[in-house]
PDB file of C-alpha atoms and ligand atoms in Angstrom:
ATOM      1  CA  UNK I   3      10.690   6.855  15.054  1.00  0.00           C
ATOM      2  CA  UNK I   4      12.187   3.451  13.439  1.00  0.00           C
ATOM      3  CA  UNK I   5      12.646   1.953  10.294  1.00  0.00           C
ATOM      4  CA  UNK I   6      10.967  -1.507   9.712  1.00  0.00           C
ATOM      5  CA  UNK I   7      11.736  -4.336   7.541  1.00  0.00           C
ATOM      6  CA  UNK I   8       9.531  -4.910   4.703  1.00  0.00           C
ATOM      7  CA  UNK I   9       8.354  -8.299   3.938  1.00  0.00           C
ATOM      8  CA  UNK I  10       8.801  -9.637   0.483  1.00  0.00           C
ATOM      9  CA  UNK I  11       6.668 -12.180  -1.294  1.00  0.00           C
ATOM     10  CA  UNK I  12       6.106 -14.959  -1.275  1.00  0.00           C
ATOM     11  CA  UNK I  13       5.371 -14.931   2.374  1.00  0.00           C
ATOM     12  CA  UNK I  14       2.116 -16.133   3.980  1.00  0.00           C
ATOM     13  CA  UNK I  15       1.689 -12.805   5.935  1.00  0.00           C
ATOM     14  CA  UNK I  16       1.122 -11.027   2.824  1.00  0.00           C
ATOM     15  CA  UNK I  17      -2.044 -13.385   2.476  1.00  0.00           C
ATOM     16  CA  UNK I  18      -3.780 -12.769   5.590  1.00  0.00           C
ATOM     17  CA  UNK I  19      -6.849 -10.431   6.230  1.00  0.00           C
ATOM     18  CA  UNK I  20      -5.667  -7.769   8.594  1.00  0.00           C
ATOM     19  CA  UNK I  21      -7.969  -7.237  11.692  1.00  0.00           C
ATOM     20  CA  UNK I  22      -9.753  -3.722  12.179  1.00  0.00           C
ATOM     21  CA  UNK I  23      -8.273  -1.786  14.703  1.00  0.00           C
ATOM     22  CA  UNK I  24     -10.596  -0.885  17.773  1.00  0.00           C
ATOM     23  CA  UNK I  25      -9.001   2.290  19.081  1.00  0.00           C
ATOM     24  CA  UNK I  26      -6.511   4.913  17.668  1.00  0.00           C
ATOM     25  CA  UNK I  27      -3.876   5.184  20.490  1.00  0.00           C
ATOM     26  CA  UNK I  28      -0.333   6.136  21.013  1.00  0.00           C
ATOM     27  CA  UNK I  29       0.803   2.788  19.964  1.00  0.00           C
ATOM     28  CA  UNK I  30      -1.386   3.122  16.603  1.00  0.00           C
ATOM     29  CA  UNK I  31       0.429   6.617  16.012  1.00  0.00           C
ATOM     30  CA  UNK I  32       3.840   5.415  16.776  1.00  0.00           C
ATOM     31  CA  UNK I  33       3.385   2.463  14.247  1.00  0.00           C
ATOM     32  CA  UNK I  34       1.981   4.979  11.754  1.00  0.00           C
ATOM     33  CA  UNK I  35       5.056   7.346  12.302  1.00  0.00           C
ATOM     34  CA  UNK I  36       7.281   4.339  11.597  1.00  0.00           C
ATOM     35  CA  UNK I  37       5.282   3.207   8.867  1.00  0.00           C
ATOM     36  CA  UNK I  38       5.550   6.589   7.097  1.00  0.00           C
ATOM     37  CA  UNK I  39       9.487   6.732   7.642  1.00  0.00           C
ATOM     38  CA  UNK I  40       9.896   3.368   6.544  1.00  0.00           C
ATOM     39  CA  UNK I  41       7.699   4.359   3.106  1.00  0.00           C
ATOM     40  CA  UNK I  42       9.907   7.719   2.737  1.00  0.00           C
ATOM     41  CA  UNK I  43      13.175   5.609   2.904  1.00  0.00           C
ATOM     42  CA  UNK I  44      12.356   2.718   0.735  1.00  0.00           C
ATOM     43  CA  UNK I  45      11.262   4.891  -1.095  1.00  0.00           C
ATOM     44  CA  UNK I  46       7.356   4.137  -2.096  1.00  0.00           C
ATOM     45  CA  UNK I  47       4.260   5.918  -2.416  1.00  0.00           C
ATOM     46  CA  UNK I  48       2.277   3.626   0.097  1.00  0.00           C
ATOM     47  CA  UNK I  49       2.698   1.032   2.728  1.00  0.00           C
ATOM     48  CA  UNK I  50       0.491  -1.362   4.611  1.00  0.00           C
ATOM     49  CA  UNK I  51       0.711  -2.683   7.918  1.00  0.00           C
ATOM     50  CA  UNK I  52       0.998  -6.294   6.753  1.00  0.00           C
ATOM     51  CA  UNK I  53       3.759  -5.437   4.688  1.00  0.00           C
ATOM     52  CA  UNK I  54       5.779  -4.857   7.997  1.00  0.00           C
ATOM     53  CA  UNK I  55       4.216  -7.826   9.617  1.00  0.00           C
ATOM     54  CA  UNK I  56       1.431  -6.317  11.607  1.00  0.00           C
ATOM     55  CA  UNK I  57      -1.947  -7.674  10.478  1.00  0.00           C
ATOM     56  CA  UNK I  58      -3.862  -4.562  11.405  1.00  0.00           C
ATOM     57  CA  UNK I  59      -6.092  -2.399   8.854  1.00  0.00           C
ATOM     58  CA  UNK I  60      -3.546   0.622   8.872  1.00  0.00           C
ATOM     59  CA  UNK I  61      -2.065   2.177   5.569  1.00  0.00           C
ATOM     60  CA  UNK I  62      -0.059   5.283   4.979  1.00  0.00           C
ATOM     61  CA  UNK I  63       0.627   7.063   1.448  1.00  0.00           C
ATOM     62  CA  UNK I  64       2.043  10.120  -0.187  1.00  0.00           C
ATOM     63  CA  UNK I  65       1.563  10.423  -3.618  1.00  0.00           C
ATOM     64  CA  UNK I  66       2.955  14.119  -4.206  1.00  0.00           C
ATOM     65  CA  UNK I  67       5.543  14.747  -6.673  1.00  0.00           C
ATOM     66  CA  UNK I  68       9.236  15.050  -5.878  1.00  0.00           C
ATOM     67  CA  UNK I  69       9.464  19.014  -6.146  1.00  0.00           C
ATOM     68  CA  UNK I  70       5.987  19.430  -4.155  1.00  0.00           C
ATOM     69  CA  UNK I  71       5.696  19.329  -0.383  1.00  0.00           C
ATOM     70  CA  UNK I  72       5.064  16.076   1.280  1.00  0.00           C
ATOM     71  CA  UNK I  73       1.552  15.049   1.536  1.00  0.00           C
ATOM     72  CA  UNK I  74       1.364  12.377   4.139  1.00  0.00           C
ATOM     73  CA  UNK I  75      -1.698  10.260   4.673  1.00  0.00           C
ATOM     74  CA  UNK I  76      -2.373   7.834   7.543  1.00  0.00           C
ATOM     75  CA  UNK I  77      -5.667   5.886   7.389  1.00  0.00           C
ATOM     76  CA  UNK I  78      -6.786   3.365   9.980  1.00  0.00           C
ATOM     77  CA  UNK I  79      -9.557   0.976   8.853  1.00  0.00           C
ATOM     78  CA  UNK I  80     -10.053   2.520   5.430  1.00  0.00           C
ATOM     79  CA  UNK I  81     -12.990   1.706   3.311  1.00  0.00           C
ATOM     80  CA  UNK I  82     -13.779   2.455  -0.083  1.00  0.00           C
ATOM     81  CA  UNK I  83     -17.480   4.166   0.308  1.00  0.00           C
ATOM     82  CA  UNK I  84     -17.518   5.060  -3.778  1.00  0.00           C
ATOM     83  CA  UNK I  85     -15.840   4.164  -6.668  1.00  0.00           C
ATOM     84  CA  UNK I  86     -16.117   5.804 -10.252  1.00  0.00           C
ATOM     85  CA  UNK I  87     -17.980   3.583 -13.075  1.00  0.00           C
ATOM     86  CA  UNK I  88     -14.822   5.156 -15.207  1.00  0.00           C
ATOM     87  CA  UNK I  89     -11.952   2.577 -14.845  1.00  0.00           C
ATOM     88  CA  UNK I  90      -8.051   3.224 -15.209  1.00  0.00           C
ATOM     89  CA  UNK I  91      -5.248   1.434 -16.253  1.00  0.00           C
ATOM     90  CA  UNK I  92      -1.813   1.985 -14.563  1.00  0.00           C
ATOM     91  CA  UNK I  93       1.639   0.627 -13.951  1.00  0.00           C
ATOM     92  CA  UNK I  94       1.791  -0.575 -10.359  1.00  0.00           C
ATOM     93  CA  UNK I  95       4.811  -1.740  -8.499  1.00  0.00           C
ATOM     94  CA  UNK I  96       4.954  -2.918  -4.649  1.00  0.00           C
ATOM     95  CA  UNK I  97       7.553  -2.992  -1.952  1.00  0.00           C
ATOM     96  CA  UNK I  98       6.887  -6.555  -1.463  1.00  0.00           C
ATOM     97  CA  UNK I  99       7.481  -7.365  -5.154  1.00  0.00           C
ATOM     98  CA  UNK I 100      10.739  -5.490  -5.847  1.00  0.00           C
ATOM     99  CA  UNK I 101      11.701  -4.846  -9.416  1.00  0.00           C
ATOM    100  CA  UNK I 102       8.539  -6.229 -10.731  1.00  0.00           C
ATOM    101  CA  UNK I 103       5.912  -3.856 -12.716  1.00  0.00           C
ATOM    102  CA  UNK I 104       2.572  -4.539 -14.164  1.00  0.00           C
ATOM    103  CA  UNK I 105      -0.471  -2.677 -15.568  1.00  0.00           C
ATOM    104  CA  UNK I 106      -3.568  -2.915 -13.485  1.00  0.00           C
ATOM    105  CA  UNK I 107      -7.206  -1.962 -14.164  1.00  0.00           C
ATOM    106  CA  UNK I 108      -9.176  -0.211 -11.133  1.00  0.00           C
ATOM    107  CA  UNK I 109     -11.710   2.650 -10.804  1.00  0.00           C
ATOM    108  CA  UNK I 110     -10.406   5.807 -11.728  1.00  0.00           C
ATOM    109  CA  UNK I 111     -11.818   7.795  -8.774  1.00  0.00           C
ATOM    110  CA  UNK I 112     -12.806   6.686  -5.216  1.00  0.00           C
ATOM    111  CA  UNK I 113     -14.060   8.314  -1.947  1.00  0.00           C
ATOM    112  CA  UNK I 114     -12.212   6.650   1.251  1.00  0.00           C
ATOM    113  CA  UNK I 115     -13.733   6.684   4.787  1.00  0.00           C
ATOM    114  CA  UNK I 116     -11.332   6.040   7.584  1.00  0.00           C
ATOM    115  CA  UNK I 117     -10.001   7.223  10.968  1.00  0.00           C
ATOM    116  CA  UNK I 118      -7.282   9.544  11.166  1.00  0.00           C
ATOM    117  CA  UNK I 119      -4.604   9.885  13.782  1.00  0.00           C
ATOM    118  CA  UNK I 120      -6.896  11.494  16.158  1.00  0.00           C
ATOM    119  CA  UNK I 121      -9.347   8.705  15.734  1.00  0.00           C
ATOM    120  CA  UNK I 122     -11.663  11.023  13.983  1.00  0.00           C
ATOM    121  CA  UNK I 123     -13.767   9.823  10.976  1.00  0.00           C
ATOM    122  CA  UNK I 124     -12.753  11.439   7.723  1.00  0.00           C
ATOM    123  CA  UNK I 125     -13.614  10.843   4.048  1.00  0.00           C
ATOM    124  CA  UNK I 126     -11.270  11.708   1.165  1.00  0.00           C
ATOM    125  CA  UNK I 127     -11.840  11.888  -2.595  1.00  0.00           C
ATOM    126  CA  UNK I 128      -8.936  10.690  -4.795  1.00  0.00           C
ATOM    127  CA  UNK I 129      -8.258  10.269  -8.461  1.00  0.00           C
ATOM    128  CA  UNK I 130      -5.010   9.648 -10.449  1.00  0.00           C
ATOM    129  CA  UNK I 131      -1.906   7.960  -8.502  1.00  0.00           C
ATOM    130  CA  UNK I 132      -3.521   8.413  -5.262  1.00  0.00           C
ATOM    131  CA  UNK I 133      -6.673   6.568  -5.898  1.00  0.00           C
ATOM    132  CA  UNK I 134      -4.584   3.742  -7.576  1.00  0.00           C
ATOM    133  CA  UNK I 135      -2.315   3.699  -4.211  1.00  0.00           C
ATOM    134  CA  UNK I 136      -5.220   3.948  -2.135  1.00  0.00           C
ATOM    135  CA  UNK I 137      -7.038   0.806  -3.601  1.00  0.00           C
ATOM    136  CA  UNK I 138      -3.546  -0.942  -3.683  1.00  0.00           C
ATOM    137  CA  UNK I 139      -2.995  -0.569  -0.051  1.00  0.00           C
ATOM    138  CA  UNK I 140      -6.264  -1.648   0.939  1.00  0.00           C
ATOM    139  CA  UNK I 141      -5.940  -4.743  -0.848  1.00  0.00           C
ATOM    140  CA  UNK I 142      -2.792  -5.609   1.067  1.00  0.00           C
ATOM    141  CA  UNK I 143      -5.435  -5.367   4.031  1.00  0.00           C
ATOM    142  CA  UNK I 144      -7.313  -8.248   2.471  1.00  0.00           C
ATOM    143  CA  UNK I 145      -4.195 -10.399   1.832  1.00  0.00           C
ATOM    144  CA  UNK I 146      -4.426  -9.317  -2.062  1.00  0.00           C
ATOM    145  CA  UNK I 147      -1.423  -8.260  -3.942  1.00  0.00           C
ATOM    146  CA  UNK I 148      -1.190  -6.215  -7.509  1.00  0.00           C
ATOM    147  CA  UNK I 149      -0.391  -9.694  -9.211  1.00  0.00           C
ATOM    148  CA  UNK I 150      -3.507 -10.756  -8.268  1.00  0.00           C
ATOM    149  CA  UNK I 151      -5.132  -8.673 -10.580  1.00  0.00           C
ATOM    150  CA  UNK I 152      -2.996 -10.409 -13.284  1.00  0.00           C
ATOM    151  CA  UNK I 153      -3.590 -13.414 -15.362  1.00  0.00           C
ATOM    152  CA  UNK I 154      -2.246 -16.607 -13.652  1.00  0.00           C
ATOM    153  CA  UNK I 155       0.595 -16.582 -16.212  1.00  0.00           C
ATOM    154  CA  UNK I 156       1.774 -13.322 -15.400  1.00  0.00           C
ATOM    155  CA  UNK I 157       1.177 -13.628 -11.536  1.00  0.00           C
ATOM    156  CA  UNK I 158       3.252 -16.795 -11.707  1.00  0.00           C
ATOM    157  CA  UNK I 159       5.784 -15.711 -13.658  1.00  0.00           C
ATOM    158  CA  UNK I 160       6.523 -12.824 -11.263  1.00  0.00           C
ATOM    159  CA  UNK I 161       5.753 -15.127  -8.065  1.00  0.00           C
ATOM    160  CA  UNK I 162       8.330 -17.821  -9.658  1.00  0.00           C
ATOM    161  CA  UNK I 163      10.978 -15.129 -10.001  1.00  0.00           C
ATOM    162  CA  UNK I 164      10.657 -13.835  -6.566  1.00  0.00           C
ATOM    163  CA  UNK I 165      11.015 -17.423  -5.006  1.00  0.00           C
ATOM    164  CA  UNK I 166      14.075 -18.133  -6.629  1.00  0.00           C
ATOM    165  CA  UNK I 167      15.604 -14.844  -5.691  1.00  0.00           C
ATOM    166  CA  UNK I 168      14.542 -15.896  -1.973  1.00  0.00           C
ATOM    167  CA  UNK I 169      16.380 -19.114  -2.591  1.00  0.00           C
ATOM    168  CA  UNK I 170      19.176 -17.553  -3.616  1.00  0.00           C
ATOM    169  CA  UNK I 171      19.575 -15.384  -0.461  1.00  0.00           C
ATOM    170  CA  UNK I 172      19.013 -12.240  -2.625  1.00  0.00           C
ATOM    171  CA  UNK I 173      17.068  -9.517  -1.394  1.00  0.00           C
ATOM    172  CA  UNK I 174      16.145  -7.512  -4.056  1.00  0.00           C
ATOM    173  CA  UNK I 175      16.238  -3.682  -3.679  1.00  0.00           C
ATOM    174  CA  UNK I 176      12.854  -2.389  -3.478  1.00  0.00           C
ATOM    175  CA  UNK I 177      13.213   0.349  -5.669  1.00  0.00           C
ATOM    176  CA  UNK I 178       9.880   1.463  -6.688  1.00  0.00           C
ATOM    177  CA  UNK I 179      10.559   4.702  -8.296  1.00  0.00           C
ATOM    178  CA  UNK I 180       8.036   6.216  -5.982  1.00  0.00           C
ATOM    179  CA  UNK I 181       8.252   9.865  -7.062  1.00  0.00           C
ATOM    180  CA  UNK I 182       9.050   9.484 -10.506  1.00  0.00           C
ATOM    181  CA  UNK I 183       5.525   9.678 -11.792  1.00  0.00           C
TER     182      UNK I 183
HETATM  183  O1  GNR F   4       5.656   2.543  -3.688  1.00  0.00           O
HETATM  184  C1  GNR F   4       4.619   2.366  -4.617  1.00  0.00           C
HETATM  185  N1  GNR F   4       4.295   2.776  -5.875  1.00  0.00           N
HETATM  186  C2  GNR F   4       3.030   2.346  -6.304  1.00  0.00           C
HETATM  187  C3  GNR F   4       3.127   2.895  -7.506  1.00  0.00           C
HETATM  188  C4  GNR F   4       1.998   2.449  -8.365  1.00  0.00           C
HETATM  189  C5  GNR F   4       0.712   1.669  -7.713  1.00  0.00           C
HETATM  190  C6  GNR F   4       0.815   1.240  -6.459  1.00  0.00           C
HETATM  191  C7  GNR F   4       2.259   1.627  -5.846  1.00  0.00           C
HETATM  192  S1  GNR F   4       2.150   1.149  -4.164  1.00  0.00           S
HETATM  193  C8  GNR F   4       3.928   0.975  -4.007  1.00  0.00           C
HETATM  194  C9  GNR F   4       4.371   0.938  -2.640  1.00  0.00           C
HETATM  195  C10 GNR F   4       3.359  -0.256  -2.008  1.00  0.00           C
HETATM  196  O2  GNR F   4       4.045  -1.699  -2.096  1.00  0.00           O
HETATM  197  N2  GNR F   4       2.501  -0.022  -1.328  1.00  0.00           N
HETATM  198  O3  GNR F   4       1.932  -1.310  -0.830  1.00  0.00           O
HETATM  199 NI1   NI F   5       2.361  -3.041  -2.333  1.00  0.00          NI
END
């Protein structure tokens, strides 16, 4: 197991479309394990492979509460196969946009289809924080960040601050209050 460095925006790698995984093999499983370890350490509720510089369609998540048992998910080639008509607005953060938060509107409930660690096709229904995070992570695989759902004004304000922080050689602590919700 290893901790992987998380890429901070702005960075061209966060804008790329990630490629499907052809086969879930040992290397895929090792990457998923490293991503989970990195996510828990951050701490974060989810992590997408492009955030650690791997442009492959792999995401990991755990939306369990602090006092609950861990509930890790590792998904390969995830896709939304159902979304609710009803939307939900919730505050999002991103390990690649440290210290910035904003409300994003997305479908409240979803069904995701993916390959699990063994390469088996699975489907999972989610709502609440897990549904939000699955959509946020799948966005990463398309090169989309949560700020892309905001007005240009709000988006540019956040991106300008991150650019300044990078120029100042500052790597802000990626604190996303993962389990505070
Ligand atoms: O840790 C995270 N918390 C979070 C909170 C609300 C909505 C989405 C997220 S995902 C984020 C981790 C991350 O950046 N994943 O890509
Ligand atoms: Ni993110």
